Amino acid sequence: MQSKSFSARTLDANALKSFAHPLRLRIYELLDEHGPATATGLAALLGQNTGATSYHLRELARHDMIEVVPGMGRGKEKYWRIAAGGFSYGEPDPGDPETASALEAVLDDLVRQRGAELARWREEEATAPEEWVRASVFGRRSVRLTPEETRALQDEVFEVLERYRALSDRRERESSAPRDPSIGHVVIHFDVLPVGAGRATTGREAP
């Protein structure tokens, strides 16, 4: 999931409203973390029945958020994976409160997921291989910028992220060999937050 990308597909109102469902959000998260999975495998992880996970997988696929993995599975068995390129979300129509509510649900889940991932790494770091500990980083910068400079910063960072996302997508879809054990599931959190920008409207005073 991305807030902005140079090749990510922007979800339309129908896709956004469909995605803003707790089970679909969780299914997408599991496919992103663990890779291709079947409705049966996801049902076991989620404590759901296969009929429910099959339905929600079809809904995600209907909006091109996930896809069937070619050549994987036997008979009618289907393995699902995240669609290449990821997705972004635009600004909802102010006259469409249902879409605005759906976006709020997706953003709230994104915040939850980021917190859970950060907490998980803090627990795992002590026992992780040294090369991964050296490759990881917690970073924070505080700068004074104009809105135009802030947008330029976003564009530059997303250009770099897009390059590595494209590399990852090619690797996942072009290689028929077993996955290289040196390749890990790497999560990059990138947030640009104009802290205090709402004070003028909320009435809060600067300390």
One Martini backbone bead per residue (centre of mass of N, CA, C, O) as a GRO file, in nm:
protein
  207
    1MET     BB    1   0.098   0.035   0.020
    2GLN     BB    2   0.025   0.373  -0.100
    3SER     BB    3   0.012   0.725  -0.119
    4LYS     BB    4   0.249   0.729  -0.341
    5SER     BB    5   0.317   0.694  -0.702
    6PHE     BB    6   0.444   0.648  -1.034
    7SER     BB    7   0.271   0.344  -1.086
    8ALA     BB    8   0.042   0.339  -0.918
    9ARG     BB    9  -0.279   0.262  -0.862
   10THR     BB   10  -0.567   0.439  -0.840
   11LEU     BB   11  -0.826   0.432  -0.641
   12ASP     BB   12  -1.140   0.413  -0.666
   13ALA     BB   13  -1.428   0.438  -0.502
   14ASN     BB   14  -1.508   0.135  -0.523
   15ALA     BB   15  -1.238   0.014  -0.432
   16LEU     BB   16  -1.215   0.156  -0.159
   17LYS     BB   17  -1.482   0.047  -0.037
   18SER     BB   18  -1.402  -0.253  -0.065
   19PHE     BB   19  -1.130  -0.246   0.102
   20ALA     BB   20  -1.288  -0.130   0.366
   21HIS     BB   21  -1.228  -0.427   0.506
   22PRO     BB   22  -1.102  -0.607   0.753
   23LEU     BB   23  -1.048  -0.877   0.592
   24ARG     BB   24  -0.915  -0.754   0.340
   25LEU     BB   25  -0.686  -0.611   0.480
   26ARG     BB   26  -0.567  -0.875   0.602
   27ILE     BB   27  -0.520  -1.034   0.344
   28TYR     BB   28  -0.327  -0.834   0.213
   29GLU     BB   29  -0.117  -0.844   0.439
   30LEU     BB   30  -0.053  -1.151   0.417
   31LEU     BB   31   0.038  -1.153   0.120
   32ASP     BB   32   0.268  -0.951   0.164
   33GLU     BB   33   0.424  -1.119   0.384
   34HIS     BB   34   0.399  -1.442   0.260
   35GLY     BB   35   0.262  -1.457  -0.003
   36PRO     BB   36   0.135  -1.692  -0.162
   37ALA     BB   37  -0.218  -1.802  -0.141
   38THR     BB   38  -0.489  -1.965  -0.023
   39ALA     BB   39  -0.800  -1.980   0.098
   40THR     BB   40  -0.733  -2.203   0.302
   41GLY     BB   41  -0.478  -2.079   0.431
   42LEU     BB   42  -0.615  -1.812   0.520
   43ALA     BB   43  -0.837  -1.934   0.696
   44ALA     BB   44  -0.642  -2.049   0.909
   45LEU     BB   45  -0.513  -1.772   0.992
   46LEU     BB   46  -0.816  -1.627   1.047
   47GLY     BB   47  -1.058  -1.814   1.140
   48GLN     BB   48  -1.199  -1.907   0.873
   49ASN     BB   49  -1.376  -1.980   0.607
   50THR     BB   50  -1.332  -2.049   0.276
   51GLY     BB   51  -1.575  -1.893   0.166
   52ALA     BB   52  -1.492  -1.616   0.275
   53THR     BB   53  -1.208  -1.589   0.148
   54SER     BB   54  -1.298  -1.627  -0.145
   55TYR     BB   55  -1.476  -1.379  -0.162
   56HIS     BB   56  -1.257  -1.163  -0.085
   57LEU     BB   57  -1.063  -1.232  -0.312
   58ARG     BB   58  -1.253  -1.162  -0.546
   59GLU     BB   59  -1.285  -0.865  -0.468
   60LEU     BB   60  -0.987  -0.787  -0.497
   61ALA     BB   61  -0.966  -0.883  -0.796
   62ARG     BB   62  -1.189  -0.695  -0.920
   63HIS     BB   63  -0.970  -0.445  -0.839
   64ASP     BB   64  -0.666  -0.535  -0.900
   65MET     BB   65  -0.501  -0.621  -0.619
   66ILE     BB   66  -0.511  -0.915  -0.716
   67GLU     BB   67  -0.372  -1.245  -0.822
   68VAL     BB   68  -0.315  -1.512  -1.004
   69VAL     BB   69  -0.087  -1.771  -1.009
   70PRO     BB   70   0.079  -1.902  -1.249
   71GLY     BB   71   0.123  -2.254  -1.217
   72MET     BB   72  -0.026  -2.265  -0.938
   73GLY     BB   73  -0.146  -2.542  -0.846
   74ARG     BB   74  -0.417  -2.782  -0.826
   75GLY     BB   75  -0.647  -2.772  -1.035
   76LYS     BB   76  -0.864  -2.544  -0.864
   77GLU     BB   77  -0.629  -2.432  -0.733
   78LYS     BB   78  -0.547  -2.113  -0.581
   79TYR     BB   79  -0.302  -1.862  -0.610
   80TRP     BB   80  -0.234  -1.562  -0.439
   81ARG     BB   81  -0.140  -1.217  -0.522
   82ILE     BB   82   0.005  -0.932  -0.549
   83ALA     BB   83  -0.013  -0.674  -0.742
   84ALA     BB   84   0.163  -0.504  -0.938
   85GLY     BB   85   0.264  -0.170  -0.804
   86GLY     BB   86   0.029  -0.126  -0.646
   87PHE     BB   87  -0.120   0.150  -0.456
   88SER     BB   88  -0.333   0.435  -0.448
   89TYR     BB   89  -0.471   0.745  -0.308
   90GLY     BB   90  -0.691   0.985  -0.328
   91GLU     BB   91  -0.912   1.238  -0.325
   92PRO     BB   92  -1.209   1.268  -0.210
   93ASP     BB   93  -1.522   1.347  -0.254
   94PRO     BB   94  -1.691   1.574  -0.062
   95GLY     BB   95  -1.982   1.443  -0.171
   96ASP     BB   96  -1.853   1.149  -0.053
   97PRO     BB   97  -1.874   1.007   0.252
   98GLU     BB   98  -1.820   0.704   0.198
   99THR     BB   99  -1.534   0.736   0.080
  100ALA     BB  100  -1.412   0.894   0.315
  101SER     BB  101  -1.458   0.664   0.521
  102ALA     BB  102  -1.286   0.453   0.376
  103LEU     BB  103  -1.019   0.608   0.391
  104GLU     BB  104  -1.004   0.618   0.698
  105ALA     BB  105  -0.989   0.310   0.738
  106VAL     BB  106  -0.727   0.265   0.576
  107LEU     BB  107  -0.545   0.462   0.739
  108ASP     BB  108  -0.586   0.333   1.017
  109ASP     BB  109  -0.464   0.058   0.931
  110LEU     BB  110  -0.186   0.165   0.853
  111VAL     BB  111  -0.108   0.261   1.134
  112ARG     BB  112  -0.135  -0.011   1.271
  113GLN     BB  113   0.068  -0.168   1.096
  114ARG     BB  114   0.317   0.003   1.157
  115GLY     BB  115   0.323  -0.040   1.461
  116ALA     BB  116   0.347  -0.352   1.447
  117GLU     BB  117   0.614  -0.362   1.285
  118LEU     BB  118   0.792  -0.205   1.480
  119ALA     BB  119   0.745  -0.387   1.730
  120ARG     BB  120   0.844  -0.650   1.602
  121TRP     BB  121   1.136  -0.562   1.541
  122ARG     BB  122   1.218  -0.497   1.834
  123GLU     BB  123   1.191  -0.803   1.912
  124GLU     BB  124   1.373  -0.939   1.670
  125GLU     BB  125   1.656  -0.800   1.667
  126ALA     BB  126   1.815  -0.980   1.882
  127THR     BB  127   1.777  -1.253   1.667
  128ALA     BB  128   1.885  -1.142   1.421
  129PRO     BB  129   2.071  -1.121   1.171
  130GLU     BB  130   2.337  -0.913   1.135
  131GLU     BB  131   2.281  -0.814   0.840
  132TRP     BB  132   1.993  -0.702   0.914
  133VAL     BB  133   2.068  -0.507   1.135
  134ARG     BB  134   2.260  -0.331   0.955
  135ALA     BB  135   2.020  -0.271   0.734
  136SER     BB  136   1.873  -0.130   0.944
  137VAL     BB  137   1.638   0.151   1.031
  138PHE     BB  138   1.587   0.443   1.231
  139GLY     BB  139   1.415   0.736   1.110
  140ARG     BB  140   1.452   1.100   1.178
  141ARG     BB  141   1.326   1.421   1.062
  142SER     BB  142   1.356   1.784   1.115
  143VAL     BB  143   1.199   2.037   0.913
  144ARG     BB  144   1.195   2.348   0.719
  145LEU     BB  145   0.913   2.387   0.498
  146THR     BB  146   0.748   2.409   0.221
  147PRO     BB  147   0.505   2.273   0.037
  148GLU     BB  148   0.680   2.254  -0.220
  149GLU     BB  149   0.927   2.115  -0.089
  150THR     BB  150   0.772   1.871   0.019
  151ARG     BB  151   0.683   1.759  -0.256
  152ALA     BB  152   0.970   1.723  -0.367
  153LEU     BB  153   1.061   1.520  -0.158
  154GLN     BB  154   0.858   1.303  -0.225
  155ASP     BB  155   0.939   1.255  -0.519
  156GLU     BB  156   1.231   1.164  -0.465
  157VAL     BB  157   1.170   0.923  -0.281
  158PHE     BB  158   0.973   0.771  -0.478
  159GLU     BB  159   1.180   0.716  -0.696
  160VAL     BB  160   1.344   0.517  -0.527
  161LEU     BB  161   1.118   0.322  -0.441
  162GLU     BB  162   1.034   0.242  -0.730
  163ARG     BB  163   1.292   0.100  -0.814
  164TYR     BB  164   1.271  -0.131  -0.592
  165ARG     BB  165   0.990  -0.229  -0.657
  166ALA     BB  166   1.050  -0.321  -0.948
  167LEU     BB  167   1.263  -0.526  -0.871
  168SER     BB  168   1.077  -0.704  -0.698
  169ASP     BB  169   0.865  -0.772  -0.916
  170ARG     BB  170   1.055  -0.911  -1.115
  171ARG     BB  171   1.155  -1.132  -0.925
  172GLU     BB  172   0.870  -1.262  -0.866
  173ARG     BB  173   0.786  -1.304  -1.195
  174GLU     BB  174   1.064  -1.428  -1.344
  175SER     BB  175   1.128  -1.644  -1.136
  176SER     BB  176   1.166  -2.017  -1.120
  177ALA     BB  177   1.328  -2.025  -0.884
  178PRO     BB  178   1.409  -2.050  -0.589
  179ARG     BB  179   1.421  -1.863  -0.328
  180ASP     BB  180   1.636  -1.652  -0.202
  181PRO     BB  181   1.747  -1.660   0.129
  182SER     BB  182   1.860  -1.349   0.125
  183ILE     BB  183   1.565  -1.272   0.087
  184GLY     BB  184   1.355  -1.027   0.220
  185HIS     BB  185   1.099  -0.871   0.405
  186VAL     BB  186   1.075  -0.533   0.328
  187VAL     BB  187   1.001  -0.240   0.518
  188ILE     BB  188   0.883   0.091   0.425
  189HIS     BB  189   0.868   0.391   0.600
  190PHE     BB  190   0.681   0.691   0.483
  191ASP     BB  191   0.659   1.017   0.634
  192VAL     BB  192   0.478   1.334   0.595
  193LEU     BB  193   0.448   1.578   0.868
  194PRO     BB  194   0.269   1.873   0.947
  195VAL     BB  195   0.323   1.973   1.239
  196GLY     BB  196   0.064   2.201   1.340
  197ALA     BB  197  -0.124   2.282   1.089
  198GLY     BB  198  -0.408   2.271   1.272
  199ARG     BB  199  -0.411   2.511   1.483
  200ALA     BB  200  -0.583   2.734   1.342
  201THR     BB  201  -0.854   2.542   1.358
  202THR     BB  202  -0.835   2.428   1.672
  203GLY     BB  203  -0.691   2.643   1.884
  204ARG     BB  204  -0.408   2.574   1.924
  205GLU     BB  205  -0.120   2.634   2.100
  206ALA     BB  206   0.189   2.707   2.112
  207PRO     BB  207   0.448   2.632   2.342
   0.00000   0.00000   0.00000
